[in-house]
GROMACS .gro file of C-alpha atoms in nm:
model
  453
    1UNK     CA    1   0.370  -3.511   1.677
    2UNK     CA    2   0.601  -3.566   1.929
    3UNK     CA    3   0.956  -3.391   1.930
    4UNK     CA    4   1.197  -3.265   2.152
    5UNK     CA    5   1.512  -3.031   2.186
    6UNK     CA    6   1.823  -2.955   2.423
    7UNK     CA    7   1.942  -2.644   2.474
    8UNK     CA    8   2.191  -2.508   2.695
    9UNK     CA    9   2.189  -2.791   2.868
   10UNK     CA   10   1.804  -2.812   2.945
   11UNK     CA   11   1.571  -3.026   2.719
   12UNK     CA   12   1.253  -2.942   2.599
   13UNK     CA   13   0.934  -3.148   2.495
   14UNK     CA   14   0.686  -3.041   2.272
   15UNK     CA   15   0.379  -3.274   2.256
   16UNK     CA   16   0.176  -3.134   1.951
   17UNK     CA   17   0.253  -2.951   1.638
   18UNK     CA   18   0.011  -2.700   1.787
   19UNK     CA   19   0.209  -2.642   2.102
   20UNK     CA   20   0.524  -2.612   1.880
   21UNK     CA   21   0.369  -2.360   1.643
   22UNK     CA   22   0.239  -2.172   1.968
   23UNK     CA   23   0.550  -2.129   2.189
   24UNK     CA   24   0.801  -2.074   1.880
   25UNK     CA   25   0.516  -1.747   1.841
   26UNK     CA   26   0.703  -1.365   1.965
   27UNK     CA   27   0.568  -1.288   2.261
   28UNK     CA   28   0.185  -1.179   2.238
   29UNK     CA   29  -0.031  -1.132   2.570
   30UNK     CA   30  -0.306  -1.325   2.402
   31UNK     CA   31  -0.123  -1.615   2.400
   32UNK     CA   32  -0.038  -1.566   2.744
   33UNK     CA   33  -0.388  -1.516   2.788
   34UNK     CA   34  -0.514  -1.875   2.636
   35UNK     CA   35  -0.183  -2.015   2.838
   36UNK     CA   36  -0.011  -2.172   2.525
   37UNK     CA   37   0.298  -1.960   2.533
   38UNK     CA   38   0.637  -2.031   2.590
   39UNK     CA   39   0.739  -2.029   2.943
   40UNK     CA   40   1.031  -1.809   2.864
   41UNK     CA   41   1.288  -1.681   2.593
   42UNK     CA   42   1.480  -2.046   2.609
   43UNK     CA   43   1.220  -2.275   2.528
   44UNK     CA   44   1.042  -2.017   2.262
   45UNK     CA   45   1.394  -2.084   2.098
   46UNK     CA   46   1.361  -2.424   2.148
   47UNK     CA   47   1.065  -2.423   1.977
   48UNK     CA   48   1.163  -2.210   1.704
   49UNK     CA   49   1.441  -2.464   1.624
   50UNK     CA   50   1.239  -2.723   1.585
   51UNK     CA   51   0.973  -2.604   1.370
   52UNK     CA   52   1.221  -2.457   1.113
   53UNK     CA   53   1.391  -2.845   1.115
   54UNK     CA   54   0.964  -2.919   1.023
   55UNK     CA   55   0.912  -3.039   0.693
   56UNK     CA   56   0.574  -2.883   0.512
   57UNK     CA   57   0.432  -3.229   0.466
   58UNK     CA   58   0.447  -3.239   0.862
   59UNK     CA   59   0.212  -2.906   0.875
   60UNK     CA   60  -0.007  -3.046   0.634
   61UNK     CA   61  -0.047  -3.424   0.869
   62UNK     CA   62  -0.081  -3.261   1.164
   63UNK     CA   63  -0.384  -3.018   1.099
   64UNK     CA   64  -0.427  -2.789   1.407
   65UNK     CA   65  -0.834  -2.787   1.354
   66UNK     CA   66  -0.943  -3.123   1.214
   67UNK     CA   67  -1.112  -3.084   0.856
   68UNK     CA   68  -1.384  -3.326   1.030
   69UNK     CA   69  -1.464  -3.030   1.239
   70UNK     CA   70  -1.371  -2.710   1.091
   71UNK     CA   71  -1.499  -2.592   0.739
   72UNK     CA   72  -1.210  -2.304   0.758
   73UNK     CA   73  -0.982  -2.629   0.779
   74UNK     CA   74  -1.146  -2.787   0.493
   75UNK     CA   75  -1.157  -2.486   0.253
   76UNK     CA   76  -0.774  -2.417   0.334
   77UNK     CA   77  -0.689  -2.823   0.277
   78UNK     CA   78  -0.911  -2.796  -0.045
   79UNK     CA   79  -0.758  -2.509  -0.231
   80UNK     CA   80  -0.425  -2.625  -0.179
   81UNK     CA   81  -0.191  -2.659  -0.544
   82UNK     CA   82  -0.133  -2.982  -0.537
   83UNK     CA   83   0.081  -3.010  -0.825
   84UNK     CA   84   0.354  -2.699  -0.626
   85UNK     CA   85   0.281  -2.886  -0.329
   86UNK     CA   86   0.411  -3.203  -0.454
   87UNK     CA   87   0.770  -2.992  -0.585
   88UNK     CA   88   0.815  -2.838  -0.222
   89UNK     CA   89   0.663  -3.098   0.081
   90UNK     CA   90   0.981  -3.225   0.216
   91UNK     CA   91   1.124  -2.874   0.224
   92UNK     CA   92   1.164  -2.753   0.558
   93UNK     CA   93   1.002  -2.456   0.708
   94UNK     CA   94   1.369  -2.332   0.718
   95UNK     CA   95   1.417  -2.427   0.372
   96UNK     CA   96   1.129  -2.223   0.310
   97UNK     CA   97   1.231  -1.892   0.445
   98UNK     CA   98   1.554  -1.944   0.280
   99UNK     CA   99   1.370  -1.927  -0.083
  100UNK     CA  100   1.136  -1.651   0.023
  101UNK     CA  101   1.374  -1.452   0.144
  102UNK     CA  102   1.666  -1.498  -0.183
  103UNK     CA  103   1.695  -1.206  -0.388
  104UNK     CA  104   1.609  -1.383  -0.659
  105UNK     CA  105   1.286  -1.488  -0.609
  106UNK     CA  106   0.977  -1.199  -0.659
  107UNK     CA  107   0.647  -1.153  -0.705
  108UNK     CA  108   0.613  -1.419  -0.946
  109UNK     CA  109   0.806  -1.675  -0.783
  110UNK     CA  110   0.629  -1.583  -0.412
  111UNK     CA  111   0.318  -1.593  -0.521
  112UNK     CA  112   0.313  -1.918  -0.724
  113UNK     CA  113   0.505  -2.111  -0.415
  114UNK     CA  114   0.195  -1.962  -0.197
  115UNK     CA  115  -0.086  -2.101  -0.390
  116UNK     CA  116   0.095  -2.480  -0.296
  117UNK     CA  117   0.133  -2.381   0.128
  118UNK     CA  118  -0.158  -2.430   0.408
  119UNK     CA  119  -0.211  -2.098   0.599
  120UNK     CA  120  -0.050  -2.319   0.897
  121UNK     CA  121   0.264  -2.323   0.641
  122UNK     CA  122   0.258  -1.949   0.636
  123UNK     CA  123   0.236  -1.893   0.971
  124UNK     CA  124   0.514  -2.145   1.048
  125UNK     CA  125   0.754  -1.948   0.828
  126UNK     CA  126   0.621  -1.632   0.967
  127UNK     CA  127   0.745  -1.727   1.314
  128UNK     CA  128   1.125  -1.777   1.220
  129UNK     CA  129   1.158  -1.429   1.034
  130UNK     CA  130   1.227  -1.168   1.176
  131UNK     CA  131   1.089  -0.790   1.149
  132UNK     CA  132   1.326  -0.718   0.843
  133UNK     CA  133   1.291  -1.082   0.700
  134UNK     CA  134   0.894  -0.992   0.703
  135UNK     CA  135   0.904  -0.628   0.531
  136UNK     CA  136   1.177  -0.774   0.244
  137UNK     CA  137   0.964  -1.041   0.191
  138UNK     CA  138   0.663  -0.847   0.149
  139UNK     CA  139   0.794  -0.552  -0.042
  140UNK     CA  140   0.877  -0.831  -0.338
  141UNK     CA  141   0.487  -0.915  -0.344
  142UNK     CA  142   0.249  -0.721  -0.563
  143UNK     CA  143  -0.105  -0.758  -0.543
  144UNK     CA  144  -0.345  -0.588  -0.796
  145UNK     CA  145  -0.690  -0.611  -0.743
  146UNK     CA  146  -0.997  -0.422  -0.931
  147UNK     CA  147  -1.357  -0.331  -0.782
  148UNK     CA  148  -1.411   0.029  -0.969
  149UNK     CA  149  -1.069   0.120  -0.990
  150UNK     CA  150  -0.780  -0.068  -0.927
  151UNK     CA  151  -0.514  -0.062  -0.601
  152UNK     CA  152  -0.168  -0.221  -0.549
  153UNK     CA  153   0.039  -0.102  -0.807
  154UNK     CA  154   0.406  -0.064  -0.708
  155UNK     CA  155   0.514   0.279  -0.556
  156UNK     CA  156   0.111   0.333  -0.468
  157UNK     CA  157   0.010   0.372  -0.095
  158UNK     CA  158  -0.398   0.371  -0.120
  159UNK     CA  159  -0.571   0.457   0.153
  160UNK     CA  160  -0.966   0.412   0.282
  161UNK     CA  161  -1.150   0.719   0.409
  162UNK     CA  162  -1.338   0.625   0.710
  163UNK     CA  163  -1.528   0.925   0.799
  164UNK     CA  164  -1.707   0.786   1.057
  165UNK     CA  165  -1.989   0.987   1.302
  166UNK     CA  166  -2.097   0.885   1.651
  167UNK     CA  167  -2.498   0.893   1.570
  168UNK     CA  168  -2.449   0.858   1.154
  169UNK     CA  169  -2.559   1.229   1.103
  170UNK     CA  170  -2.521   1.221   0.745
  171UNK     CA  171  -2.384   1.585   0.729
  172UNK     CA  172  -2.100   1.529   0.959
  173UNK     CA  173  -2.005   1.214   0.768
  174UNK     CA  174  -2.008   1.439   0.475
  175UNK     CA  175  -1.791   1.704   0.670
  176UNK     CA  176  -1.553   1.446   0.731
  177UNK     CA  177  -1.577   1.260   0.392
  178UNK     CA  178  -1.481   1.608   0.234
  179UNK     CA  179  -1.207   1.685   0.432
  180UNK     CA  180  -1.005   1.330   0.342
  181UNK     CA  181  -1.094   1.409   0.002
  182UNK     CA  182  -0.888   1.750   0.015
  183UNK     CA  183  -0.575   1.540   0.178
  184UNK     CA  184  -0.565   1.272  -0.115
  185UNK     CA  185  -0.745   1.056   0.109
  186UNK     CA  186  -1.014   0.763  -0.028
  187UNK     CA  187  -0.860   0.609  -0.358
  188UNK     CA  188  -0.911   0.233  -0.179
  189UNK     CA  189  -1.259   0.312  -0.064
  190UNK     CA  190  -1.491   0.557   0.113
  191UNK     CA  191  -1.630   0.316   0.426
  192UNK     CA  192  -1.829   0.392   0.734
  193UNK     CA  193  -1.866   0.185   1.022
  194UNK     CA  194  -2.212   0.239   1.124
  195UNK     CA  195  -2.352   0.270   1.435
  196UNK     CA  196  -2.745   0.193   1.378
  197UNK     CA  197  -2.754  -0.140   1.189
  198UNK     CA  198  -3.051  -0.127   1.049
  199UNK     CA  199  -3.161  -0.170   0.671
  200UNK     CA  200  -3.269   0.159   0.601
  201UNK     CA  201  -2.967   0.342   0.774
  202UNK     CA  202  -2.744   0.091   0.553
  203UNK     CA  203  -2.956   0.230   0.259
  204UNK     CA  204  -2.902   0.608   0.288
  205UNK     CA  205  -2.542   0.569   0.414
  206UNK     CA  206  -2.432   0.365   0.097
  207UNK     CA  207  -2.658   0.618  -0.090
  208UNK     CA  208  -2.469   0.901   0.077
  209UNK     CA  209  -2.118   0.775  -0.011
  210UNK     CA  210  -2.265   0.684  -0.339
  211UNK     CA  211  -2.394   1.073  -0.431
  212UNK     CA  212  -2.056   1.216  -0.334
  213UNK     CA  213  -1.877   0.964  -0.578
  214UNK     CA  214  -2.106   1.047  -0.839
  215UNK     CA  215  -2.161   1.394  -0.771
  216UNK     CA  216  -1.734   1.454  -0.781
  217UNK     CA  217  -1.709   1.166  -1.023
  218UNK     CA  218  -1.427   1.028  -0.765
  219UNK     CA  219  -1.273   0.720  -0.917
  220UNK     CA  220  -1.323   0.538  -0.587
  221UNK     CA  221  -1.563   0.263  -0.437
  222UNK     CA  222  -1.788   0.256  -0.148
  223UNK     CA  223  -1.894   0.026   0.131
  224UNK     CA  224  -2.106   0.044   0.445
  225UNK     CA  225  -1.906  -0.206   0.718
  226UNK     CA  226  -2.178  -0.353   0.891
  227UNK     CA  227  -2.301  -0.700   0.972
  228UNK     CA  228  -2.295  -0.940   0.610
  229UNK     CA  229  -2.725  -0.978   0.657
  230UNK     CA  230  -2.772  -0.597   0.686
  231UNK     CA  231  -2.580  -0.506   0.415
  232UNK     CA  232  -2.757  -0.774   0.171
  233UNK     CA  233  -3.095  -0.633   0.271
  234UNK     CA  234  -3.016  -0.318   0.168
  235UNK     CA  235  -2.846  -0.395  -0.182
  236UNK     CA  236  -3.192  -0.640  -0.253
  237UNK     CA  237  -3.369  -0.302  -0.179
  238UNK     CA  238  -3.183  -0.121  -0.427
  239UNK     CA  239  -2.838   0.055  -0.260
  240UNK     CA  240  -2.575   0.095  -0.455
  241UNK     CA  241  -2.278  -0.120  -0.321
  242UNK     CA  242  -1.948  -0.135  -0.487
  243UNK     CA  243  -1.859  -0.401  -0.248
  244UNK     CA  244  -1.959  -0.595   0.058
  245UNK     CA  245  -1.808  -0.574   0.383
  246UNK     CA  246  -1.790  -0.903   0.663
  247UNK     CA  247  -1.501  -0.965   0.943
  248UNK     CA  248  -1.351  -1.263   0.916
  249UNK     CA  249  -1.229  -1.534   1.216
  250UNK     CA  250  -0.962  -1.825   1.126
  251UNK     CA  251  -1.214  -2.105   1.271
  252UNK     CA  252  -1.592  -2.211   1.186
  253UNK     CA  253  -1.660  -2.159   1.542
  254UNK     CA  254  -1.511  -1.838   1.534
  255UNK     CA  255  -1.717  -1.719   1.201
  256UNK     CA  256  -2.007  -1.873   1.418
  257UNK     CA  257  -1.968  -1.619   1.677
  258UNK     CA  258  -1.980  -1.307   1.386
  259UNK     CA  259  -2.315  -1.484   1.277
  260UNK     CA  260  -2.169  -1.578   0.979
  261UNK     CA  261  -2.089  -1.925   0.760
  262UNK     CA  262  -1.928  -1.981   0.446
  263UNK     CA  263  -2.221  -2.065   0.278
  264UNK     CA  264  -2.345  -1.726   0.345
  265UNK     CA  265  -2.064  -1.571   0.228
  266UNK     CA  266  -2.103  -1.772  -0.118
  267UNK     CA  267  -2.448  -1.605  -0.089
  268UNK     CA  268  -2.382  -1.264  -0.080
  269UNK     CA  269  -2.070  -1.255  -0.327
  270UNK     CA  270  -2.330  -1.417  -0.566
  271UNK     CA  271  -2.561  -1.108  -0.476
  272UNK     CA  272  -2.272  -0.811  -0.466
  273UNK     CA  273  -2.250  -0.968  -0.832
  274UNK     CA  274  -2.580  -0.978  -0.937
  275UNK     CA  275  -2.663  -0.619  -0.810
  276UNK     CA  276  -2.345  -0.484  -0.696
  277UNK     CA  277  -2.252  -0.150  -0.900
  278UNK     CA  278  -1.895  -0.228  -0.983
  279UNK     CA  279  -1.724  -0.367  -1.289
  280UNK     CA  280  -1.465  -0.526  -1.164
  281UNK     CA  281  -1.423  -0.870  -1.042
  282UNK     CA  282  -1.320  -0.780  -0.677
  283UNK     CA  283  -1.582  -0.673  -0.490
  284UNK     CA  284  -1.491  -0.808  -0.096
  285UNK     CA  285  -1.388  -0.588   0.133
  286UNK     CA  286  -1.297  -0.851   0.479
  287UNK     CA  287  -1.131  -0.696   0.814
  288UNK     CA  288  -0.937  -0.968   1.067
  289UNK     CA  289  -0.726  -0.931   1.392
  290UNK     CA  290  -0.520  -1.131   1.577
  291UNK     CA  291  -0.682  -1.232   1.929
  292UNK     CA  292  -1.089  -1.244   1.740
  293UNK     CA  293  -1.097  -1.649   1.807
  294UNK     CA  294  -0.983  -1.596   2.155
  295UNK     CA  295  -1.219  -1.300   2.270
  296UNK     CA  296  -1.462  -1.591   2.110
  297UNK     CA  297  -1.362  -1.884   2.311
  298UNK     CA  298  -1.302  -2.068   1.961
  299UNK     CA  299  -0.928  -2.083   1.939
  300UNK     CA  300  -0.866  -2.458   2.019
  301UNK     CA  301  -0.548  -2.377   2.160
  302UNK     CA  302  -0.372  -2.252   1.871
  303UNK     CA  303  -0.191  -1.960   1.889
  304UNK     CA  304  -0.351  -1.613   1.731
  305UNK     CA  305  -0.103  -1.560   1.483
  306UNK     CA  306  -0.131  -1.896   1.327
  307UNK     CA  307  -0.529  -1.819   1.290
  308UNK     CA  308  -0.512  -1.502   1.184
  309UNK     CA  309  -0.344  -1.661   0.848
  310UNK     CA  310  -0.643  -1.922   0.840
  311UNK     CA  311  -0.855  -1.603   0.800
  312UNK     CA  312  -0.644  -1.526   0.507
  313UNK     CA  313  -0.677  -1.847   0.341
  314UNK     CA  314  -1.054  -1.833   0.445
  315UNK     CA  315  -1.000  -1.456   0.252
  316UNK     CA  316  -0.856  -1.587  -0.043
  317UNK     CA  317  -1.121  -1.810  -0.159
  318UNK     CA  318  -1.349  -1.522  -0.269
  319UNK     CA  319  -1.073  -1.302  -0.427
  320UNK     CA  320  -1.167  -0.939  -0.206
  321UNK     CA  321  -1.011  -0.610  -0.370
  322UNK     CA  322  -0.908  -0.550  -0.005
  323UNK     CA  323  -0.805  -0.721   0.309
  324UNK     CA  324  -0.748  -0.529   0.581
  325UNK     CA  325  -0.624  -0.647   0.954
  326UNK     CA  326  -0.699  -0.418   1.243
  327UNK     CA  327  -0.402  -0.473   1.416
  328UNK     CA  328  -0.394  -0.281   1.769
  329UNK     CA  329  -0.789  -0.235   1.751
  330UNK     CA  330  -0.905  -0.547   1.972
  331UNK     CA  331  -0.688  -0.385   2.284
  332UNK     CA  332  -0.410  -0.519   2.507
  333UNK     CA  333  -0.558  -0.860   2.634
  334UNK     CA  334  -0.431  -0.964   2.292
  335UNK     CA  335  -0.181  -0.710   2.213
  336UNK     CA  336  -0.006  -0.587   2.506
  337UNK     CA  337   0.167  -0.298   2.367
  338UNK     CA  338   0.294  -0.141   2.065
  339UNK     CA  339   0.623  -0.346   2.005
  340UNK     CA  340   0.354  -0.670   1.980
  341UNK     CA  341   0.122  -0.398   1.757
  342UNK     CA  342   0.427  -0.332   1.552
  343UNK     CA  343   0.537  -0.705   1.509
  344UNK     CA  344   0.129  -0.786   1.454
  345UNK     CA  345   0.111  -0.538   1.182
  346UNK     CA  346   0.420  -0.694   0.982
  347UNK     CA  347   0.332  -1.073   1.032
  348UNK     CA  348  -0.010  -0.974   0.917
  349UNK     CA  349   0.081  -0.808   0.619
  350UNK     CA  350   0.341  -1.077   0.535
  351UNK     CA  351   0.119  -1.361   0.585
  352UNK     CA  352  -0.191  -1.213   0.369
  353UNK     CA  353   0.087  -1.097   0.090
  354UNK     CA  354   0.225  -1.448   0.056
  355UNK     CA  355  -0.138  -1.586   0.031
  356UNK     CA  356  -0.184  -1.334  -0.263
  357UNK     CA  357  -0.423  -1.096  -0.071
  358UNK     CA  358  -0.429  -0.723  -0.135
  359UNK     CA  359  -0.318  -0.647   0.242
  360UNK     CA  360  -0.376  -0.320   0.400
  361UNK     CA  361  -0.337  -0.253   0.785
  362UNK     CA  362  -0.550  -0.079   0.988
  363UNK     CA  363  -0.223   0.102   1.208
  364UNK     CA  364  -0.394   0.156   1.514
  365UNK     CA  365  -0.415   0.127   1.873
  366UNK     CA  366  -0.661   0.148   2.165
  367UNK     CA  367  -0.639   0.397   2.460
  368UNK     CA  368  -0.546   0.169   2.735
  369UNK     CA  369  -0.315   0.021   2.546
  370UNK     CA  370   0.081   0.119   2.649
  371UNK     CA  371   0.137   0.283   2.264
  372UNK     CA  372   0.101   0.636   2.125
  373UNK     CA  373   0.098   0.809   1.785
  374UNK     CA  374   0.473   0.799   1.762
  375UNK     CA  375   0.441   0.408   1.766
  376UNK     CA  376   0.212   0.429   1.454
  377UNK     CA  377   0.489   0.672   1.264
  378UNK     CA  378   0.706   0.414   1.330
  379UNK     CA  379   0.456   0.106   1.179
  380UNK     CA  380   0.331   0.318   0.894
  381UNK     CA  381   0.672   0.401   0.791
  382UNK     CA  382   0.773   0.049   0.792
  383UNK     CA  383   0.446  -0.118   0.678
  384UNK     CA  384   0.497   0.177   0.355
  385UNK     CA  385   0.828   0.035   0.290
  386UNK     CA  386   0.681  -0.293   0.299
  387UNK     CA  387   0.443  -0.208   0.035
  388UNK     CA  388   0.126  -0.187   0.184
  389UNK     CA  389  -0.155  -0.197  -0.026
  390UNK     CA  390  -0.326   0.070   0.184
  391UNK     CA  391  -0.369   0.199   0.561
  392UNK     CA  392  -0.682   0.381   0.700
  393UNK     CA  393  -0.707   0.754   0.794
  394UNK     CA  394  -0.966   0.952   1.020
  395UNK     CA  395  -1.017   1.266   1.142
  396UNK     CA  396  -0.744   1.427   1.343
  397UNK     CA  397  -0.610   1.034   1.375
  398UNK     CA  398  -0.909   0.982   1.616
  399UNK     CA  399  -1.217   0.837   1.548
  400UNK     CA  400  -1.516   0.959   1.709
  401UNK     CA  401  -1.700   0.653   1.704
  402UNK     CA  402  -1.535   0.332   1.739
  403UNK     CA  403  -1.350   0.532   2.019
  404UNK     CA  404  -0.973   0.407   1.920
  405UNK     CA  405  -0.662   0.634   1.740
  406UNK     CA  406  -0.547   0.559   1.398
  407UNK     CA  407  -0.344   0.776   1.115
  408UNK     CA  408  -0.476   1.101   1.014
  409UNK     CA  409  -0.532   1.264   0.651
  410UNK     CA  410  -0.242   1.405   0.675
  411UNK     CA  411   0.005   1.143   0.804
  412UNK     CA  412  -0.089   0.898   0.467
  413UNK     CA  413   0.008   1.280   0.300
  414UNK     CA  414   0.307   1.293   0.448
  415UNK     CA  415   0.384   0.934   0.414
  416UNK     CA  416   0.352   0.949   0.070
  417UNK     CA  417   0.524   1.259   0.033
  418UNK     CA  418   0.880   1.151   0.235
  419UNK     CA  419   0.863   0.790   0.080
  420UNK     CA  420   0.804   0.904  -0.264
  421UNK     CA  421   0.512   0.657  -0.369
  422UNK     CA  422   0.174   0.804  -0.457
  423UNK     CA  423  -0.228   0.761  -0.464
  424UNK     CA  424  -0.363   0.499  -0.724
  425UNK     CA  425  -0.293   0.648  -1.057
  426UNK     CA  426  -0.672   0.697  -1.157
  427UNK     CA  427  -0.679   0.832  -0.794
  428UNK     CA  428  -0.411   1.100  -0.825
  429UNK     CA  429  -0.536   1.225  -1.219
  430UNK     CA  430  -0.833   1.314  -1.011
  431UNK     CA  431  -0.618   1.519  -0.775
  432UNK     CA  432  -0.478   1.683  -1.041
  433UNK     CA  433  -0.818   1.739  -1.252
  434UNK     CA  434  -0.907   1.919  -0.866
  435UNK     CA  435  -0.626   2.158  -0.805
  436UNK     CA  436  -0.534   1.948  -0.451
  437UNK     CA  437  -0.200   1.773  -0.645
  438UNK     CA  438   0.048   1.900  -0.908
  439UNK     CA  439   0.273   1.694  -1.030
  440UNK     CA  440   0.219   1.451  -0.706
  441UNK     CA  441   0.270   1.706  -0.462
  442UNK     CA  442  -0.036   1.895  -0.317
  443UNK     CA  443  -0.103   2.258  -0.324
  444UNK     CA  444  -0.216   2.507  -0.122
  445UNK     CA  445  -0.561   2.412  -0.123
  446UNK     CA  446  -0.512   2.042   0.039
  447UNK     CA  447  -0.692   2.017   0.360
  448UNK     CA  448  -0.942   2.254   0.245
  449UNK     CA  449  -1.278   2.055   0.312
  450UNK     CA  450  -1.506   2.406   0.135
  451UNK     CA  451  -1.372   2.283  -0.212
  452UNK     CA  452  -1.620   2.046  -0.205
  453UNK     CA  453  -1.927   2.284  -0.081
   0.00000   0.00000   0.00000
């Protein structure tokens, strides 16, 4: 694809749809990084104008992997509607904005018109919106999913406890588990990053999580995030998994790197079903990023955000009961600061809504990155507006192991509280049934971890 635009006088050439899709991208330091971005503000407006003058049918001749060489490619290309495709391929990408973005076009309307775009569409769309354009659009999406309970009801704000410990001690993940619990905090799940991979640590921390559901009869799931070939170890031995845990890269190569494929993803969702412990039919729990493909050296040249919603249509094949992208985690080489965290965080959340993913967003940053905790106010208070399926909390908003700051307990309290939405319904009965919650507001005793001793 070869196309070209005059601005102010100056005229610019783009080569490649992949160059177009890259320099029309908001300025990201990854990008910068791989040296695809636009040289400056001009020609990323250049850029911009001609992709929104792109017709879909363009995006979907011009594939920025080749299917030949790329199963994420092929799986995309494969589940594409073909029958909304064929209503909506000469449409341009501006046209496209223009119908996501009319009032009267919701849920029903966004979601169908995703199930006939390419990720590539997505992210093409993505690029011409702007901050606002991205949380209206994504506050019209709802996306309920089920595992042991279900998420993503309107006016709910879930949230994942993630009482993480340096060496795993099991009674400080407990410490930690119990005080979330007495904020509101673990109606999406109850995970732990681990730090020892091995089978049997998998095996007592899933039991661990496990014992405290039962024991409180907390209508919740559980998950142990480590590596995909741990975790399916320990659930042949006999853990009980609600769901299974892998991070996800928008390029075979990428996946590669993780020491994962597709076809060992079809493996384990055919084991999380066989001996997984929930009833429901959502039982995936996947994590992405922008920037994972390029820390990889398996980014091709294309720009992180237009991967990072070729993770999501990776995602969507095996229908997860949560998606979550850890936006400021991977650090500044990607994500320079926290107006690119904050812009991440939306496009994210856009892109995995309109591919009918229950997104939630890690907010987050790292500590030599130029952001602080009034930068993830800000994003959580937009991202809630958006209608976020859930966010993560820890400790004090600092967690002890992975050695980054996120939201605390009590900032997904207070979120809920000032924008009036609430834990998931089955969630916030149990609240109730505990004394923490009257009529959605907690009591006296919320942030009391002894409740639970």
């Amino acid at each position: 694809m070869y196309k070209k635009k005059t601005l102010l006088g100056i005229t610019y050439e783009f080569h490649s749809l992949k160059e177009i899709m890259a320099k029309a991208n908001e300025e990201k330091s990854g990008d910068e990084l791989a040296g695809i971005s636009a040289e400056n503000m001009k020609e990323r407006m250049a850029a911009r104008v001609v992709l929104a003058e792109t017709t879909l049918s363009d995006i979907r001749s011009y594939p920025v992997v080749a299917l030949e060489k790329d199963d994420v490619s092929k799986l995309i290309e494969e589940n594409v509607n073909e029958e909304i495709y064929g209503v909506i391929k000469n449409w341009t990408v501006a046209d496209l904005r223009e119908y996501i973005l009319d009032d009267k076009h919701l849920s029903k309307e966004l979601l169908q018109i995703g199930t006939g775009l390419t990720s590539e569409m997505i992210a093409a769309v993505t690029k011409i919106m702007s901050n606002l354009d991205l949380i209206q659009a994504a506050s019209k999406i709802t996306v309920i999913t089920h595992c042991q309970t279900k998420i993503g009801q309107k006016g709910v704000l879930a949230s994942r406890a993630q009482p993480n410990h340096p060496s795993d001690h099991l009674a400080g993940i407990r410490a930690s588990l119990f005080e979330a619990l007495s904020y509101g905090i673990g109606d999406a799940v109850i995970g732990i990053n681990p730090v020892i991979e091995t089978t049997d640590n998998i095996y007592a921390l899933l039991n661990e999580t496990k014992d405290a559901i039962d024991r409180f009869n907390i209508p919740t799931q559980n998950c142990v995030l480590s590596h995909i070939s741990s975790q399916m170890r320990a659930i042949e031995r006999g853990a009980p998994a609600d769901m299974i845990f892998q991070s996800l890269a928008g390029t075979q190569t990428g996946n590669e790197s993780f020491g994962i494929s597709i076809s060992m993803l079809e493996e384990a969702a055919s084991l999380i079903f066989e001996k997984g412990t929930a009833e429901g039919p959502n039982r995936w729990y996947f994590e992405t990023g922008q920037g994972s493909e390029l820390s990889a050296d398996a980014h091709f040249d294309v720009d992180q955000l237009t991967l990072e919603s070729r993770c999501y249509g990776l995602a969507k094949h095996f229908n997860p009961f949560i998606v979550n992208t850890v936006v400021g985690f991977i650090g500044p080489e990607y994500l320079y600061d926290s107006k690119q965290v904050l812009r991440a965080g939306l496009e994210d959340h856009f892109m995995g809504k309109m591919h009918g993913l229950p997104m939630g967003v890690d907010v987050c940053y790292t500590n030599h990155m130029s952001a602080d905790q009034n930068d993830m106010d800000n994003l959580s208070t937009l991202l809630s507006n958006a209608g976020v399926n859930f966010v993560i909390g820890v400790p004090m908003a600092d967690d002890c192991m992975l050695n980054y700051q996120s939201l605390s307990f009590h900032d997904i309290a207070t979120l809920r509280n000032v924008l009036g939405v609430s834990a998931a319904p089955e969630f916030a009965d149990w609240l109730e049934k505990q004394g923490l919650s009257v009529s959605g507001q907690l009591t006296k005793q919320a942030g009391d971890p002894s409740l639970f001793l």
